[in-house]
Amino acid sequence: MASGPAGKPLKVAIVHDWLIGGGAERVVQELHNMFPDAPIYTSYATKEWQQRLDGKVVTGWLQHFGALRKFLAVFRVWWFSHLDFTGYDLVISSTGNGEAKDIRVPKGTTHICYCHTPTHYYWRQYNQYLQRPGFGGFDPLARIGLRLLVGPLRRRDYRAAQKPDYFIANSTHIQNDIKQYYGRDSVVIHPPIDISRFTVMSNDRRSGFVTVGRQAPAKRTDVIVEACSRLGVPLTVVGGGPEHSRLQKLAGESVIFAPPASDADVADYMGLANAFLFASMDDFGITPVEALACGTPVIAYKAGGALDYVIPGKTGEFFTEQTAQSLAKALKAFNLDAYDPAAIRDHAEKFAPEVFRRKLTQLINEALKR
């Protein structure tokens, strides 16, 4: 890693929208592993994340607003934009649907933004948030406010996206969105995934299909349940969420529901399945890559982050429409014997933490030299 001015140790700060759990927090965790002395500025953090990050988390008055923080975008903008980074050589912001990229850094300080997505409800998924009740947890009042304010919110978000010196995208899908909505170039560095905790199972131990994750409208687990019910093929649905009751009503006799499970149990579910089913259009999608780490092929909707890790005939297959009919067609054509679990695992290794660290270190060194 390059050093700071006059050969002094590099002084780094990390900024993140909020720390409550999810894929984006894994990036923050890895940044903390790389820069253990760096403070982590965020609008809100659970006690668990404050402990996991060794007391390096710095929050402000927004920490005291609890669940209301989701509706305080204007105040988050103010808070992030007034943070003081005097004396820092490098600031890394990690942002998705929040405002962490809106920070100001002094002249001579490099700002690198790791972007999980341009804000969903301003840009690509604006219509879905307005039209589908429960999409993203938006209530009717919030949707009315979004409709009235989306113009100035988009302009503010666009201006904020011009502040970082460099952009990193978590997938080629998000790289395209950053270019489309923000007019910025970016490099792709996939999020770090702990591949080492998964064991490859042989094909002769596998049976049925599995899907894992939060059962929310945007995840389209209904497509998976309907397709497997129509065909009468075994499916295990692991997880819970607001869609759970509706999914149970849609399910046929071949579908089994399992409650949210431990990491070890999830690894077993994925490792013993013929394939992992994924119907969401995710910005990246960590769980499918974890399935690949088990040597399990992934059958995914052909969109979003899945385009970066599903290789037809090698690591899985695509279905082209987000419908039960399209997925059912892919399931009928699926042949487990065509896949080599060891080769699938080898592909998953490309998403390991050490790859993330190597690529990010290279980018940081190049940026600091400039």
Tab-separated table of C-alpha atoms in Angstrom:
chain	number	residue	atom	x	y	z
A	1	MET	CA	0.000	0.000	0.000
A	2	ALA	CA	1.282	3.480	-0.841
A	3	SER	CA	2.215	5.734	2.071
A	4	GLY	CA	1.077	9.247	2.897
A	5	PRO	CA	3.026	12.482	2.416
A	6	ALA	CA	6.734	12.414	3.275
A	7	GLY	CA	6.594	8.647	3.735
A	8	LYS	CA	4.288	8.848	6.746
A	9	PRO	CA	1.680	6.113	7.328
A	10	LEU	CA	-1.386	6.562	5.168
A	11	LYS	CA	-4.226	8.204	7.091
A	12	VAL	CA	-7.536	6.689	5.985
A	13	ALA	CA	-11.202	7.251	6.840
A	14	ILE	CA	-14.150	5.042	5.849
A	15	VAL	CA	-17.698	6.347	5.322
A	16	HIS	CA	-20.852	4.227	4.952
A	17	ASP	CA	-24.580	5.037	4.681
A	18	TRP	CA	-25.683	2.989	7.722
A	19	LEU	CA	-24.583	-0.215	9.421
A	20	ILE	CA	-27.535	-2.520	10.022
A	21	GLY	CA	-26.647	-5.732	8.151
A	22	GLY	CA	-26.525	-6.935	4.560
A	23	GLY	CA	-24.121	-7.319	1.678
A	24	ALA	CA	-22.861	-3.733	1.715
A	25	GLU	CA	-21.679	-4.143	5.291
A	26	ARG	CA	-19.403	-6.964	4.174
A	27	VAL	CA	-17.488	-4.442	2.120
A	28	VAL	CA	-17.153	-2.203	5.183
A	29	GLN	CA	-15.945	-5.170	7.218
A	30	GLU	CA	-13.240	-5.913	4.654
A	31	LEU	CA	-12.240	-2.248	4.468
A	32	HIS	CA	-11.877	-2.347	8.245
A	33	ASN	CA	-9.695	-5.459	7.924
A	34	MET	CA	-7.501	-3.588	5.438
A	35	PHE	CA	-7.385	-0.364	7.483
A	36	PRO	CA	-7.969	-1.358	11.135
A	37	ASP	CA	-7.080	2.112	12.470
A	38	ALA	CA	-9.462	3.987	10.163
A	39	PRO	CA	-12.576	5.521	11.746
A	40	ILE	CA	-15.866	4.479	10.129
A	41	TYR	CA	-18.331	7.350	9.839
A	42	THR	CA	-21.985	6.358	9.429
A	43	SER	CA	-25.424	7.819	10.095
A	44	TYR	CA	-26.586	4.841	12.184
A	45	ALA	CA	-25.050	1.614	13.485
A	46	THR	CA	-26.469	-1.266	15.477
A	47	LYS	CA	-24.664	-2.313	18.647
A	48	GLU	CA	-23.636	-5.535	16.896
A	49	TRP	CA	-21.859	-3.658	14.118
A	50	GLN	CA	-20.224	-1.252	16.520
A	51	GLN	CA	-18.737	-4.246	18.311
A	52	ARG	CA	-17.794	-6.101	15.105
A	53	LEU	CA	-15.874	-3.069	13.904
A	54	ASP	CA	-13.844	-2.820	17.113
A	55	GLY	CA	-15.272	0.461	18.337
A	56	LYS	CA	-14.100	2.377	15.255
A	57	VAL	CA	-17.646	3.445	14.317
A	58	VAL	CA	-18.396	7.175	14.544
A	59	THR	CA	-22.065	8.226	14.561
A	60	GLY	CA	-23.768	11.552	15.147
A	61	TRP	CA	-27.136	12.749	16.313
A	62	LEU	CA	-28.919	10.642	13.663
A	63	GLN	CA	-28.028	7.597	15.770
A	64	HIS	CA	-30.801	8.603	18.186
A	65	PHE	CA	-33.614	8.544	15.619
A	66	GLY	CA	-33.829	4.754	15.309
A	67	ALA	CA	-36.140	3.505	12.542
A	68	LEU	CA	-36.981	7.082	11.531
A	69	ARG	CA	-33.532	7.369	9.956
A	70	LYS	CA	-34.960	5.866	6.724
A	71	PHE	CA	-37.124	8.943	6.250
A	72	LEU	CA	-34.503	11.549	7.131
A	73	ALA	CA	-32.615	11.780	3.850
A	74	VAL	CA	-32.369	15.576	4.033
A	75	PHE	CA	-30.789	15.397	7.490
A	76	ARG	CA	-28.425	12.608	6.413
A	77	VAL	CA	-27.278	14.761	3.495
A	78	TRP	CA	-26.508	17.600	5.916
A	79	TRP	CA	-24.682	15.309	8.335
A	80	PHE	CA	-22.478	13.626	5.739
A	81	SER	CA	-21.682	16.868	3.907
A	82	HIS	CA	-20.478	18.506	7.139
A	83	LEU	CA	-18.030	15.808	8.221
A	84	ASP	CA	-14.459	17.094	8.546
A	85	PHE	CA	-11.723	15.056	6.860
A	86	THR	CA	-8.870	17.481	7.376
A	87	GLY	CA	-5.572	15.618	7.651
A	88	TYR	CA	-6.678	12.465	5.839
A	89	ASP	CA	-4.842	11.192	2.768
A	90	LEU	CA	-7.625	8.872	1.619
A	91	VAL	CA	-11.376	8.635	2.255
A	92	ILE	CA	-13.302	5.597	1.014
A	93	SER	CA	-17.073	5.972	0.902
A	94	SER	CA	-19.293	2.900	0.624
A	95	THR	CA	-22.776	3.780	-0.568
A	96	GLY	CA	-25.945	2.376	-2.079
A	97	ASN	CA	-29.306	3.899	-1.277
A	98	GLY	CA	-27.828	6.515	1.045
A	99	GLU	CA	-25.736	9.651	1.031
A	100	ALA	CA	-22.199	8.629	2.013
A	101	LYS	CA	-20.774	9.777	-1.339
A	102	ASP	CA	-21.974	13.328	-0.557
A	103	ILE	CA	-19.008	14.028	1.713
A	104	ARG	CA	-16.588	16.882	1.134
A	105	VAL	CA	-12.865	16.279	1.324
A	106	PRO	CA	-10.138	18.953	1.439
A	107	LYS	CA	-7.752	19.596	-1.419
A	108	GLY	CA	-5.065	16.926	-1.520
A	109	THR	CA	-7.307	14.209	-0.044
A	110	THR	CA	-8.345	11.403	-2.403
A	111	HIS	CA	-11.974	10.256	-2.301
A	112	ILE	CA	-12.782	6.798	-3.699
A	113	CYS	CA	-16.446	5.787	-3.769
A	114	TYR	CA	-17.431	2.097	-3.703
A	115	CYS	CA	-20.937	2.212	-5.179
A	116	HIS	CA	-23.319	-0.672	-4.530
A	117	THR	CA	-25.985	1.051	-6.641
A	118	PRO	CA	-27.195	4.484	-7.685
A	119	THR	CA	-30.087	5.185	-5.329
A	120	HIS	CA	-32.806	2.707	-6.335
A	121	TYR	CA	-35.847	4.829	-5.685
A	122	TYR	CA	-34.506	7.862	-7.583
A	123	TRP	CA	-33.326	6.010	-10.676
A	124	ARG	CA	-33.680	2.470	-12.065
A	125	GLN	CA	-36.375	1.199	-9.681
A	126	TYR	CA	-38.337	4.428	-9.276
A	127	ASN	CA	-41.474	3.057	-10.988
A	128	GLN	CA	-41.403	-0.189	-8.990
A	129	TYR	CA	-41.281	1.705	-5.708
A	130	LEU	CA	-44.328	3.714	-6.755
A	131	GLN	CA	-46.392	0.903	-8.261
A	132	ARG	CA	-45.791	-2.146	-6.058
A	133	PRO	CA	-47.015	-1.873	-2.454
A	134	GLY	CA	-44.352	-3.013	-0.039
A	135	PHE	CA	-41.541	-2.757	-2.584
A	136	GLY	CA	-38.500	-1.825	-0.551
A	137	GLY	CA	-40.645	-1.180	2.516
A	138	PHE	CA	-42.112	2.069	1.168
A	139	ASP	CA	-45.495	2.996	2.620
A	140	PRO	CA	-48.126	5.045	0.700
A	141	LEU	CA	-47.125	8.337	2.336
A	142	ALA	CA	-43.471	7.824	1.424
A	143	ARG	CA	-44.409	7.037	-2.174
A	144	ILE	CA	-46.434	10.268	-2.444
A	145	GLY	CA	-43.484	12.234	-1.090
A	146	LEU	CA	-41.134	10.541	-3.529
A	147	ARG	CA	-43.393	11.355	-6.472
A	148	LEU	CA	-43.480	15.041	-5.500
A	149	LEU	CA	-39.774	15.392	-4.720
A	150	VAL	CA	-38.034	13.024	-7.138
A	151	GLY	CA	-36.886	15.855	-9.429
A	152	PRO	CA	-34.831	17.798	-6.869
A	153	LEU	CA	-33.735	14.549	-5.197
A	154	ARG	CA	-32.304	13.266	-8.470
A	155	ARG	CA	-30.503	16.540	-9.103
A	156	ARG	CA	-28.993	16.496	-5.623
A	157	ASP	CA	-27.959	12.847	-5.975
A	158	TYR	CA	-26.361	13.543	-9.350
A	159	ARG	CA	-24.382	16.478	-7.913
A	160	ALA	CA	-23.218	14.310	-5.016
A	161	ALA	CA	-21.984	11.690	-7.492
A	162	GLN	CA	-19.646	14.246	-9.058
A	163	LYS	CA	-17.701	14.659	-5.804
A	164	PRO	CA	-15.660	11.414	-5.605
A	165	ASP	CA	-12.349	11.309	-7.489
A	166	TYR	CA	-12.868	7.655	-8.427
A	167	PHE	CA	-15.834	5.288	-8.607
A	168	ILE	CA	-15.833	1.544	-7.986
A	169	ALA	CA	-18.850	-0.519	-9.060
A	170	ASN	CA	-19.760	-3.818	-7.407
A	171	SER	CA	-20.776	-5.395	-10.756
A	172	THR	CA	-20.831	-4.635	-14.472
A	173	HIS	CA	-24.577	-4.024	-14.105
A	174	ILE	CA	-23.918	-1.246	-11.580
A	175	GLN	CA	-21.012	0.021	-13.674
A	176	ASN	CA	-23.513	0.633	-16.484
A	177	ASP	CA	-25.953	2.329	-14.089
A	178	ILE	CA	-23.237	4.629	-12.736
A	179	LYS	CA	-22.477	5.700	-16.295
A	180	GLN	CA	-26.150	6.086	-17.229
A	181	TYR	CA	-27.381	8.002	-14.171
A	182	TYR	CA	-24.245	9.762	-12.930
A	183	GLY	CA	-22.224	10.134	-16.129
A	184	ARG	CA	-19.161	8.697	-14.352
A	185	ASP	CA	-16.699	6.011	-15.389
A	186	SER	CA	-15.910	3.286	-12.856
A	187	VAL	CA	-13.946	0.099	-12.371
A	188	VAL	CA	-15.571	-3.144	-11.239
A	189	ILE	CA	-14.386	-4.743	-8.009
A	190	HIS	CA	-16.795	-7.395	-6.826
A	191	PRO	CA	-17.688	-7.499	-3.110
A	192	PRO	CA	-15.654	-9.897	-0.947
A	193	ILE	CA	-17.261	-13.254	-0.216
A	194	ASP	CA	-15.934	-15.714	2.348
A	195	ILE	CA	-15.528	-18.683	0.009
A	196	SER	CA	-13.471	-20.664	2.520
A	197	ARG	CA	-16.414	-21.528	4.788
A	198	PHE	CA	-18.152	-23.597	2.089
A	199	THR	CA	-17.484	-27.239	1.223
A	200	VAL	CA	-17.937	-28.751	-2.235
A	201	MET	CA	-20.374	-31.663	-2.396
A	202	SER	CA	-20.316	-34.356	-5.069
A	203	ASN	CA	-23.227	-34.570	-7.503
A	204	ASP	CA	-24.323	-38.008	-6.274
A	205	ARG	CA	-25.302	-36.484	-2.898
A	206	ARG	CA	-27.539	-33.805	-4.407
A	207	SER	CA	-31.310	-33.677	-4.807
A	208	GLY	CA	-34.000	-31.058	-5.399
A	209	PHE	CA	-33.576	-27.297	-5.629
A	210	VAL	CA	-33.065	-24.556	-3.068
A	211	THR	CA	-33.473	-20.800	-2.721
A	212	VAL	CA	-32.294	-18.723	0.235
A	213	GLY	CA	-32.987	-15.153	1.252
A	214	ARG	CA	-35.394	-12.551	2.534
A	215	GLN	CA	-38.901	-13.149	1.239
A	216	ALA	CA	-39.724	-9.637	0.021
A	217	PRO	CA	-41.571	-8.604	-3.168
A	218	ALA	CA	-38.423	-7.413	-4.940
A	219	LYS	CA	-36.769	-10.834	-4.544
A	220	ARG	CA	-39.474	-12.546	-6.663
A	221	THR	CA	-39.399	-15.770	-4.694
A	222	ASP	CA	-42.977	-16.224	-5.925
A	223	VAL	CA	-41.598	-16.989	-9.401
A	224	ILE	CA	-39.504	-19.826	-7.960
A	225	VAL	CA	-42.299	-21.268	-5.819
A	226	GLU	CA	-44.798	-21.207	-8.688
A	227	ALA	CA	-42.396	-22.797	-11.177
A	228	CYS	CA	-41.424	-25.686	-8.902
A	229	SER	CA	-45.043	-26.214	-7.835
A	230	ARG	CA	-46.179	-26.466	-11.458
A	231	LEU	CA	-43.514	-29.035	-12.265
A	232	GLY	CA	-43.838	-30.885	-8.955
A	233	VAL	CA	-40.076	-30.752	-8.373
A	234	PRO	CA	-38.662	-30.607	-4.840
A	235	LEU	CA	-37.838	-27.105	-3.605
A	236	THR	CA	-36.627	-25.928	-0.215
A	237	VAL	CA	-37.276	-22.242	0.541
A	238	VAL	CA	-35.006	-21.001	3.330
A	239	GLY	CA	-35.718	-17.711	5.087
A	240	GLY	CA	-38.574	-15.449	6.076
A	241	GLY	CA	-40.057	-12.054	5.407
A	242	PRO	CA	-43.224	-10.153	4.522
A	243	GLU	CA	-44.027	-12.446	1.563
A	244	HIS	CA	-43.895	-15.654	3.604
A	245	SER	CA	-47.650	-16.199	4.030
A	246	ARG	CA	-48.377	-15.473	0.377
A	247	LEU	CA	-45.650	-17.850	-0.749
A	248	GLN	CA	-47.060	-20.628	1.418
A	249	LYS	CA	-50.454	-20.185	-0.272
A	250	LEU	CA	-48.829	-20.388	-3.718
A	251	ALA	CA	-46.809	-23.498	-2.895
A	252	GLY	CA	-47.619	-27.011	-4.039
A	253	GLU	CA	-46.817	-30.232	-2.185
A	254	SER	CA	-43.262	-30.376	-3.545
A	255	VAL	CA	-42.274	-27.125	-1.792
A	256	ILE	CA	-40.855	-27.137	1.740
A	257	PHE	CA	-40.307	-23.994	3.821
A	258	ALA	CA	-37.419	-23.808	6.252
A	259	PRO	CA	-37.021	-20.935	8.749
A	260	PRO	CA	-34.032	-18.583	8.656
A	261	ALA	CA	-31.006	-20.781	9.284
A	262	SER	CA	-27.474	-20.524	10.628
A	263	ASP	CA	-24.590	-20.023	8.209
A	264	ALA	CA	-23.635	-23.683	8.580
A	265	ASP	CA	-27.164	-24.902	7.857
A	266	VAL	CA	-27.482	-22.604	4.838
A	267	ALA	CA	-24.228	-24.041	3.479
A	268	ASP	CA	-25.660	-27.556	3.849
A	269	TYR	CA	-28.915	-26.624	2.113
A	270	MET	CA	-27.011	-25.130	-0.819
A	271	GLY	CA	-24.352	-27.829	-0.991
A	272	LEU	CA	-26.869	-30.687	-1.176
A	273	ALA	CA	-29.113	-29.139	-3.849
A	274	ASN	CA	-29.047	-29.846	-7.557
A	275	ALA	CA	-29.111	-26.097	-8.183
A	276	PHE	CA	-29.667	-22.773	-6.463
A	277	LEU	CA	-32.595	-20.777	-7.880
A	278	PHE	CA	-32.392	-16.989	-8.101
A	279	ALA	CA	-35.220	-14.895	-9.572
A	280	SER	CA	-34.245	-11.427	-8.355
A	281	MET	CA	-32.619	-8.643	-10.334
A	282	ASP	CA	-29.972	-7.824	-7.746
A	283	ASP	CA	-27.224	-5.246	-7.959
A	284	PHE	CA	-24.815	-8.125	-7.321
A	285	GLY	CA	-26.252	-11.022	-5.308
A	286	ILE	CA	-23.970	-12.580	-2.710
A	287	THR	CA	-25.983	-15.713	-1.884
A	288	PRO	CA	-25.778	-17.212	-5.401
A	289	VAL	CA	-21.986	-16.883	-5.317
A	290	GLU	CA	-21.987	-18.663	-1.962
A	291	ALA	CA	-23.888	-21.483	-3.686
A	292	LEU	CA	-21.178	-21.576	-6.371
A	293	ALA	CA	-18.627	-21.938	-3.563
A	294	CYS	CA	-20.411	-25.211	-2.693
A	295	GLY	CA	-19.980	-26.384	-6.275
A	296	THR	CA	-23.713	-25.868	-6.807
A	297	PRO	CA	-24.857	-24.491	-10.182
A	298	VAL	CA	-27.106	-21.419	-10.181
A	299	ILE	CA	-30.211	-20.970	-12.313
A	300	ALA	CA	-30.808	-17.213	-12.370
A	301	TYR	CA	-32.895	-14.539	-14.008
A	302	LYS	CA	-30.752	-13.094	-16.794
A	303	ALA	CA	-30.223	-9.607	-15.418
A	304	GLY	CA	-28.291	-7.618	-12.834
A	305	GLY	CA	-25.268	-8.927	-10.996
A	306	ALA	CA	-25.924	-12.540	-12.003
A	307	LEU	CA	-24.465	-11.708	-15.423
A	308	ASP	CA	-21.032	-11.548	-13.754
A	309	TYR	CA	-20.976	-15.057	-12.275
A	310	VAL	CA	-23.454	-17.309	-14.113
A	311	ILE	CA	-21.779	-18.842	-17.157
A	312	PRO	CA	-24.226	-21.043	-19.090
A	313	GLY	CA	-23.059	-24.632	-19.225
A	314	LYS	CA	-20.269	-24.015	-16.698
A	315	THR	CA	-21.616	-22.425	-13.509
A	316	GLY	CA	-25.363	-22.510	-14.199
A	317	GLU	CA	-28.087	-21.355	-16.550
A	318	PHE	CA	-30.275	-18.323	-17.186
A	319	PHE	CA	-34.001	-17.891	-17.683
A	320	THR	CA	-34.843	-14.828	-19.722
A	321	GLU	CA	-38.158	-13.604	-18.305
A	322	GLN	CA	-39.015	-12.987	-14.657
A	323	THR	CA	-41.926	-15.447	-14.815
A	324	ALA	CA	-42.695	-18.934	-13.524
A	325	GLN	CA	-43.142	-20.136	-17.104
A	326	SER	CA	-39.662	-19.017	-18.130
A	327	LEU	CA	-38.045	-20.557	-15.050
A	328	ALA	CA	-40.005	-23.807	-15.514
A	329	LYS	CA	-38.611	-24.095	-19.034
A	330	ALA	CA	-35.060	-23.746	-17.688
A	331	LEU	CA	-35.719	-26.312	-14.940
A	332	LYS	CA	-36.991	-28.881	-17.440
A	333	ALA	CA	-33.842	-28.457	-19.544
A	334	PHE	CA	-31.466	-28.571	-16.571
A	335	ASN	CA	-29.063	-31.542	-16.390
A	336	LEU	CA	-26.940	-31.763	-13.243
A	337	ASP	CA	-24.523	-34.237	-14.835
A	338	ALA	CA	-23.344	-31.497	-17.201
A	339	TYR	CA	-21.706	-29.592	-14.315
A	340	ASP	CA	-18.405	-30.145	-12.537
A	341	PRO	CA	-18.616	-29.023	-8.889
A	342	ALA	CA	-14.850	-28.449	-8.684
A	343	ALA	CA	-14.908	-26.161	-11.728
A	344	ILE	CA	-17.821	-24.206	-10.244
A	345	ARG	CA	-15.891	-23.759	-7.000
A	346	ASP	CA	-12.836	-22.560	-8.935
A	347	HIS	CA	-14.955	-19.850	-10.531
A	348	ALA	CA	-16.272	-18.770	-7.119
A	349	GLU	CA	-12.694	-18.221	-5.918
A	350	LYS	CA	-12.579	-15.107	-8.116
A	351	PHE	CA	-14.841	-13.418	-5.541
A	352	ALA	CA	-12.739	-14.247	-2.455
A	353	PRO	CA	-11.676	-11.474	-0.022
A	354	GLU	CA	-8.031	-11.665	-1.083
A	355	VAL	CA	-9.056	-10.814	-4.663
A	356	PHE	CA	-11.026	-7.806	-3.387
A	357	ARG	CA	-8.034	-6.641	-1.335
A	358	ARG	CA	-5.580	-7.045	-4.202
A	359	LYS	CA	-7.709	-5.137	-6.705
A	360	LEU	CA	-8.592	-2.350	-4.278
A	361	THR	CA	-4.964	-1.948	-3.185
A	362	GLN	CA	-3.894	-1.625	-6.810
A	363	LEU	CA	-6.518	1.054	-7.466
A	364	ILE	CA	-5.601	2.987	-4.312
A	365	ASN	CA	-1.899	2.959	-5.165
A	366	GLU	CA	-2.597	4.201	-8.678
A	367	ALA	CA	-4.951	6.914	-7.404
A	368	LEU	CA	-2.493	8.199	-4.813
A	369	LYS	CA	0.334	8.358	-7.355
A	370	ARG	CA	-1.787	10.668	-9.478
